Amino acid sequence: MSQWKAVCRTEPCEICGYTKWCSRSGDVVRCMKVSEPPPGWRIVKRCRDRGVVFGPLDRNRRPPHSARPKERPRITPPDWAAMYSRFTKNLRPGRLAMLAGQLGVCESSLLDLGVGWDGHAYTFPMRAAGGAIIGIRRRFPDGRKRAVKGSRNGLFLPNNRPDEGMLFIAEGESDTAALLDLGVTVIGRPGCGQCIDFCLDLVSGRDVVIVADNDRPGREGAESLRDALLSKAGTVKIIFPGPPFNDIREEVRSGLTRDVLLQRVAEAPCQRPPSIVSPPLSLRHRWYAPERTRKR
């Protein structure tokens, strides 16, 4: 009993079931919480520090653990591709027209984002930067938003988007659809502070325009995204809806045109990646050597 091993979460005390303070050595257990032997155990020694050493009554058969940890069941991830296909087939033309009229966007833009219907809510696939579906957002007719259980936050990526040219980044599936109506290349984030890593994979060398909501979370989220994208993008600009609108979808619904949007982009402040400042040419090749002393 000279080498005592402390109990832990995976191997708790066999007397009290606690995961701290107690220890064991061979077939005996030193318990710090129980003073009387439980069934199947006997007292070997009472220690001065309040601990009690217990040993099994039958040395050939050790009592089972009183608090053996349970194994967590393995959860199989959903088949997102099959779920997406099923939801898109459930969408009827009348229900699609109802959503387009509610949001004030074109049906073609919603279809470009992969809209579907699960029987209770509209569905939009959320994708990784490579296009793989990693989750599905649910949008209920009353405007509430949820995600299918097991979903990861991803981007709203339209079909057949070009991989070059100016890229707009919107917030939410409805703003993304509104910008698609204006004929610009756009991707959407599920929230103002999410999916920055996926955006980084899509902006290499491109001119990026972040379309933010006109509120405090939208401005702060846009600034955080801008600071992150400056490491890879060519240029980054942030634009906001004109007053009194809070998001770009409301302004598009009220008559915003593509020309007015592009004019606003042209007038927005431009941020470029920080460049390394080179030393002046006169100092670039200068070297210093100790002066030679002349012999007299």
Tab-separated table of C-alpha atoms in Angstrom:
chain	number	residue	atom	x	y	z
A	1	MET	CA	0.000	0.000	0.000
A	2	SER	CA	2.964	2.313	-0.488
A	3	GLN	CA	1.933	3.462	-3.986
A	4	TRP	CA	-1.413	5.183	-3.878
A	5	LYS	CA	-3.201	6.260	-7.069
A	6	ALA	CA	-5.643	9.163	-6.846
A	7	VAL	CA	-9.182	8.707	-8.124
A	8	CYS	CA	-10.344	10.627	-11.196
A	9	ARG	CA	-13.439	11.200	-13.273
A	10	THR	CA	-13.020	7.986	-15.251
A	11	GLU	CA	-12.076	5.948	-12.165
A	12	PRO	CA	-14.058	7.297	-9.168
A	13	CYS	CA	-13.848	6.024	-5.614
A	14	GLU	CA	-15.486	2.598	-5.282
A	15	ILE	CA	-16.736	3.434	-1.800
A	16	CYS	CA	-18.292	6.911	-2.115
A	17	GLY	CA	-18.283	7.430	-5.887
A	18	TYR	CA	-16.463	10.749	-5.517
A	19	THR	CA	-13.809	11.811	-8.044
A	20	LYS	CA	-11.470	13.709	-5.672
A	21	TRP	CA	-9.511	13.253	-2.436
A	22	CYS	CA	-9.779	9.430	-2.328
A	23	SER	CA	-7.148	6.993	-3.627
A	24	ARG	CA	-6.508	3.307	-4.170
A	25	SER	CA	-3.611	0.868	-4.016
A	26	GLY	CA	-4.085	-2.604	-5.374
A	27	ASP	CA	-7.376	-4.015	-4.073
A	28	VAL	CA	-7.728	-1.571	-1.177
A	29	VAL	CA	-9.356	1.863	-1.270
A	30	ARG	CA	-8.631	4.863	0.949
A	31	CYS	CA	-11.885	6.811	1.224
A	32	MET	CA	-12.042	10.307	2.729
A	33	LYS	CA	-15.847	10.612	2.909
A	34	VAL	CA	-17.208	7.305	4.262
A	35	SER	CA	-16.348	6.030	7.749
A	36	GLU	CA	-18.264	2.715	7.803
A	37	PRO	CA	-17.765	-0.166	5.368
A	38	PRO	CA	-20.404	-0.626	2.646
A	39	PRO	CA	-21.646	-4.140	1.747
A	40	GLY	CA	-18.819	-6.306	0.443
A	41	TRP	CA	-16.068	-4.263	2.097
A	42	ARG	CA	-14.206	-4.383	5.433
A	43	ILE	CA	-12.167	-1.821	7.344
A	44	VAL	CA	-8.437	-2.384	7.033
A	45	LYS	CA	-7.226	0.729	8.824
A	46	ARG	CA	-8.504	4.040	10.170
A	47	CYS	CA	-6.060	6.829	9.364
A	48	ARG	CA	-5.319	9.829	11.544
A	49	ASP	CA	-6.367	12.271	8.808
A	50	ARG	CA	-9.978	11.037	8.876
A	51	GLY	CA	-9.508	8.699	5.946
A	52	VAL	CA	-10.434	5.003	6.168
A	53	VAL	CA	-8.759	2.204	4.234
A	54	PHE	CA	-11.248	-0.405	3.013
A	55	GLY	CA	-10.544	-3.838	1.593
A	56	PRO	CA	-12.875	-6.390	-0.064
A	57	LEU	CA	-14.304	-9.181	2.053
A	58	ASP	CA	-13.517	-11.699	-0.706
A	59	ARG	CA	-10.040	-11.020	-2.086
A	60	ASN	CA	-10.742	-13.152	-5.141
A	61	ARG	CA	-13.785	-11.048	-6.112
A	62	ARG	CA	-13.560	-7.272	-6.073
A	63	PRO	CA	-16.851	-5.334	-5.698
A	64	PRO	CA	-17.951	-3.504	-8.871
A	65	HIS	CA	-17.519	0.242	-9.313
A	66	SER	CA	-20.321	2.165	-7.630
A	67	ALA	CA	-20.204	5.054	-10.131
A	68	ARG	CA	-18.879	3.766	-13.427
A	69	PRO	CA	-19.009	6.487	-16.110
A	70	LYS	CA	-21.516	5.961	-18.888
A	71	GLU	CA	-20.464	5.978	-22.502
A	72	ARG	CA	-21.973	8.770	-24.559
A	73	PRO	CA	-23.981	7.546	-27.544
A	74	ARG	CA	-22.526	8.414	-30.906
A	75	ILE	CA	-24.679	10.840	-32.877
A	76	THR	CA	-24.731	10.297	-36.629
A	77	PRO	CA	-24.618	13.647	-38.469
A	78	PRO	CA	-27.622	14.337	-40.717
A	79	ASP	CA	-27.438	13.714	-44.455
A	80	TRP	CA	-27.611	17.373	-45.432
A	81	ALA	CA	-27.622	16.754	-49.178
A	82	ALA	CA	-30.602	14.364	-48.956
A	83	MET	CA	-32.434	16.720	-46.599
A	84	TYR	CA	-31.818	19.675	-48.929
A	85	SER	CA	-33.100	17.707	-51.918
A	86	ARG	CA	-36.246	16.662	-50.041
A	87	PHE	CA	-37.017	20.205	-48.905
A	88	THR	CA	-36.613	21.727	-52.372
A	89	LYS	CA	-39.022	19.146	-53.815
A	90	ASN	CA	-41.601	20.028	-51.139
A	91	LEU	CA	-41.681	23.700	-52.190
A	92	ARG	CA	-44.763	24.499	-54.272
A	93	PRO	CA	-44.951	27.494	-56.659
A	94	GLY	CA	-47.701	29.136	-54.611
A	95	ARG	CA	-45.683	28.994	-51.405
A	96	LEU	CA	-42.594	30.322	-53.206
A	97	ALA	CA	-44.617	33.267	-54.529
A	98	MET	CA	-45.894	33.917	-50.999
A	99	LEU	CA	-42.345	34.181	-49.599
A	100	ALA	CA	-41.162	36.358	-52.504
A	101	GLY	CA	-44.054	38.748	-51.940
A	102	GLN	CA	-43.452	38.843	-48.187
A	103	LEU	CA	-39.756	39.692	-48.589
A	104	GLY	CA	-40.118	41.851	-51.701
A	105	VAL	CA	-37.553	39.871	-53.736
A	106	CYS	CA	-37.693	37.885	-56.968
A	107	GLU	CA	-38.554	34.200	-56.956
A	108	SER	CA	-35.506	33.475	-59.123
A	109	SER	CA	-33.170	34.884	-56.467
A	110	LEU	CA	-34.713	32.660	-53.790
A	111	LEU	CA	-34.370	29.627	-56.037
A	112	ASP	CA	-30.756	30.593	-56.718
A	113	LEU	CA	-30.144	30.329	-52.958
A	114	GLY	CA	-31.760	26.850	-52.815
A	115	VAL	CA	-34.932	27.724	-50.901
A	116	GLY	CA	-37.115	24.811	-49.780
A	117	TRP	CA	-40.008	23.906	-47.454
A	118	ASP	CA	-39.945	21.375	-44.601
A	119	GLY	CA	-43.665	21.451	-43.806
A	120	HIS	CA	-43.467	24.231	-41.215
A	121	ALA	CA	-40.786	26.681	-42.375
A	122	TYR	CA	-38.819	27.772	-45.416
A	123	THR	CA	-35.311	26.318	-45.579
A	124	PHE	CA	-32.023	27.720	-46.856
A	125	PRO	CA	-28.832	25.608	-47.094
A	126	MET	CA	-25.748	26.907	-45.270
A	127	ARG	CA	-22.501	25.941	-46.967
A	128	ALA	CA	-18.784	25.862	-46.357
A	129	ALA	CA	-16.520	27.893	-48.624
A	130	GLY	CA	-16.122	24.909	-50.956
A	131	GLY	CA	-19.890	24.549	-51.416
A	132	ALA	CA	-20.595	21.550	-49.162
A	133	ILE	CA	-23.814	21.844	-47.137
A	134	ILE	CA	-23.063	21.917	-43.401
A	135	GLY	CA	-26.422	23.074	-42.068
A	136	ILE	CA	-29.909	24.313	-42.929
A	137	ARG	CA	-31.565	27.494	-41.699
A	138	ARG	CA	-35.314	27.531	-41.142
A	139	ARG	CA	-37.314	30.708	-41.712
A	140	PHE	CA	-40.877	30.553	-40.404
A	141	PRO	CA	-43.708	32.507	-42.074
A	142	ASP	CA	-43.841	34.870	-39.075
A	143	GLY	CA	-40.157	35.799	-39.543
A	144	ARG	CA	-38.643	33.637	-36.775
A	145	LYS	CA	-35.361	31.930	-37.656
A	146	ARG	CA	-34.013	28.642	-36.392
A	147	ALA	CA	-31.582	25.998	-37.608
A	148	VAL	CA	-32.074	22.273	-38.084
A	149	LYS	CA	-30.577	20.368	-35.148
A	150	GLY	CA	-26.933	19.537	-35.801
A	151	SER	CA	-26.384	22.447	-38.206
A	152	ARG	CA	-23.189	24.459	-38.393
A	153	ASN	CA	-23.281	28.096	-39.420
A	154	GLY	CA	-22.286	28.516	-43.042
A	155	LEU	CA	-22.618	30.892	-45.984
A	156	PHE	CA	-25.583	31.440	-48.280
A	157	LEU	CA	-23.959	30.788	-51.657
A	158	PRO	CA	-25.910	31.373	-54.885
A	159	ASN	CA	-25.545	28.945	-57.752
A	160	ASN	CA	-23.195	29.769	-60.654
A	161	ARG	CA	-21.507	32.715	-58.968
A	162	PRO	CA	-18.304	33.989	-60.688
A	163	ASP	CA	-14.971	33.480	-58.932
A	164	GLU	CA	-13.590	36.889	-59.904
A	165	GLY	CA	-14.659	40.513	-59.908
A	166	MET	CA	-16.223	42.595	-57.153
A	167	LEU	CA	-17.796	40.535	-54.370
A	168	PHE	CA	-20.578	41.769	-52.081
A	169	ILE	CA	-21.035	40.214	-48.619
A	170	ALA	CA	-24.500	40.622	-47.108
A	171	GLU	CA	-26.047	39.714	-43.759
A	172	GLY	CA	-28.830	37.120	-43.902
A	173	GLU	CA	-30.535	35.199	-46.683
A	174	SER	CA	-33.106	37.921	-47.459
A	175	ASP	CA	-30.491	40.666	-47.992
A	176	THR	CA	-28.522	38.257	-50.170
A	177	ALA	CA	-31.580	37.629	-52.324
A	178	ALA	CA	-32.247	41.387	-52.593
A	179	LEU	CA	-28.731	42.046	-53.896
A	180	LEU	CA	-29.114	39.177	-56.358
A	181	ASP	CA	-32.115	41.072	-57.732
A	182	LEU	CA	-29.751	43.957	-58.561
A	183	GLY	CA	-27.454	41.652	-60.544
A	184	VAL	CA	-24.316	41.815	-58.386
A	185	THR	CA	-22.125	38.941	-57.187
A	186	VAL	CA	-23.025	38.385	-53.544
A	187	ILE	CA	-22.676	35.852	-50.743
A	188	GLY	CA	-24.467	35.969	-47.399
A	189	ARG	CA	-23.544	35.369	-43.770
A	190	PRO	CA	-26.051	34.015	-41.221
A	191	GLY	CA	-25.119	36.771	-38.762
A	192	CYS	CA	-23.034	39.925	-38.511
A	193	GLY	CA	-20.193	38.206	-36.612
A	194	GLN	CA	-20.116	34.746	-38.156
A	195	CYS	CA	-18.321	32.739	-40.858
A	196	ILE	CA	-15.313	35.044	-41.155
A	197	ASP	CA	-13.052	32.055	-41.899
A	198	PHE	CA	-15.252	30.957	-44.811
A	199	CYS	CA	-15.250	34.485	-46.228
A	200	LEU	CA	-11.449	34.538	-46.108
A	201	ASP	CA	-11.356	31.509	-48.410
A	202	LEU	CA	-13.400	33.323	-51.082
A	203	VAL	CA	-11.891	36.829	-51.241
A	204	SER	CA	-8.298	36.218	-52.304
A	205	GLY	CA	-7.218	39.253	-54.348
A	206	ARG	CA	-10.804	40.449	-54.946
A	207	ASP	CA	-12.432	43.812	-54.315
A	208	VAL	CA	-14.926	43.247	-51.495
A	209	VAL	CA	-17.949	45.334	-50.488
A	210	ILE	CA	-19.481	44.574	-47.082
A	211	VAL	CA	-23.175	45.505	-46.959
A	212	ALA	CA	-23.937	46.031	-43.270
A	213	ASP	CA	-27.140	46.667	-41.372
A	214	ASN	CA	-27.533	50.228	-40.152
A	215	ASP	CA	-27.325	49.444	-36.427
A	216	ARG	CA	-24.614	48.999	-33.839
A	217	PRO	CA	-24.187	45.186	-34.167
A	218	GLY	CA	-24.131	45.510	-37.953
A	219	ARG	CA	-21.461	48.221	-37.910
A	220	GLU	CA	-19.273	46.379	-35.397
A	221	GLY	CA	-19.613	43.099	-37.295
A	222	ALA	CA	-18.727	44.788	-40.580
A	223	GLU	CA	-15.628	46.395	-39.084
A	224	SER	CA	-14.458	43.063	-37.640
A	225	LEU	CA	-14.953	41.371	-41.016
A	226	ARG	CA	-13.146	44.209	-42.806
A	227	ASP	CA	-10.113	43.935	-40.509
A	228	ALA	CA	-9.933	40.183	-41.125
A	229	LEU	CA	-10.359	40.401	-44.910
A	230	LEU	CA	-7.583	42.968	-45.353
A	231	SER	CA	-5.066	40.130	-45.059
A	232	LYS	CA	-6.289	38.525	-48.319
A	233	ALA	CA	-8.614	40.846	-50.240
A	234	GLY	CA	-7.511	43.417	-52.793
A	235	THR	CA	-9.647	46.230	-51.353
A	236	VAL	CA	-12.436	46.312	-48.782
A	237	LYS	CA	-15.308	48.806	-48.530
A	238	ILE	CA	-18.269	49.055	-46.169
A	239	ILE	CA	-21.612	50.522	-47.236
A	240	PHE	CA	-24.871	50.969	-45.346
A	241	PRO	CA	-28.492	51.389	-46.403
A	242	GLY	CA	-29.608	54.939	-46.826
A	243	PRO	CA	-31.809	56.405	-44.072
A	244	PRO	CA	-34.381	55.568	-42.848
A	245	PHE	CA	-33.774	51.947	-43.855
A	246	ASN	CA	-32.155	49.442	-41.497
A	247	ASP	CA	-31.145	46.776	-44.039
A	248	ILE	CA	-30.494	46.723	-47.766
A	249	ARG	CA	-33.559	44.566	-48.540
A	250	GLU	CA	-35.890	47.295	-47.309
A	251	GLU	CA	-34.152	49.834	-49.541
A	252	VAL	CA	-34.228	47.551	-52.593
A	253	ARG	CA	-37.917	46.984	-51.971
A	254	SER	CA	-38.413	50.775	-51.942
A	255	GLY	CA	-36.765	51.253	-55.328
A	256	LEU	CA	-32.967	51.126	-54.954
A	257	THR	CA	-31.377	50.537	-58.367
A	258	ARG	CA	-28.127	48.929	-59.406
A	259	ASP	CA	-26.688	52.254	-60.619
A	260	VAL	CA	-27.375	53.976	-57.299
A	261	LEU	CA	-25.835	51.042	-55.413
A	262	LEU	CA	-22.655	51.090	-57.525
A	263	GLN	CA	-22.406	54.878	-57.138
A	264	ARG	CA	-22.573	54.443	-53.364
A	265	VAL	CA	-19.818	51.822	-53.576
A	266	ALA	CA	-17.627	54.166	-55.627
A	267	GLU	CA	-17.981	56.939	-53.022
A	268	ALA	CA	-17.334	54.684	-49.998
A	269	PRO	CA	-13.932	54.860	-48.246
A	270	CYS	CA	-11.554	52.203	-49.501
A	271	GLN	CA	-9.307	50.107	-47.261
A	272	ARG	CA	-6.270	48.365	-48.724
A	273	PRO	CA	-4.015	45.696	-47.222
A	274	PRO	CA	-1.096	47.180	-45.291
A	275	SER	CA	2.079	47.219	-47.380
A	276	ILE	CA	5.659	46.912	-46.175
A	277	VAL	CA	7.402	50.267	-46.511
A	278	SER	CA	10.807	49.854	-48.194
A	279	PRO	CA	13.757	51.970	-47.056
A	280	PRO	CA	14.959	54.777	-49.337
A	281	LEU	CA	17.183	53.709	-52.199
A	282	SER	CA	20.069	55.727	-50.767
A	283	LEU	CA	19.978	53.608	-47.592
A	284	ARG	CA	19.082	50.264	-49.146
A	285	HIS	CA	22.655	49.325	-50.125
A	286	ARG	CA	24.576	51.322	-47.543
A	287	TRP	CA	26.997	49.481	-45.335
A	288	TYR	CA	29.344	50.729	-42.711
A	289	ALA	CA	32.934	49.706	-42.063
A	290	PRO	CA	35.359	50.864	-39.422
A	291	GLU	CA	37.663	53.649	-40.549
A	292	ARG	CA	41.216	52.614	-41.251
A	293	THR	CA	43.888	54.392	-39.308
A	294	ARG	CA	46.871	55.625	-41.263
A	295	LYS	CA	50.326	54.559	-40.239
A	296	ARG	CA	52.631	57.425	-39.472
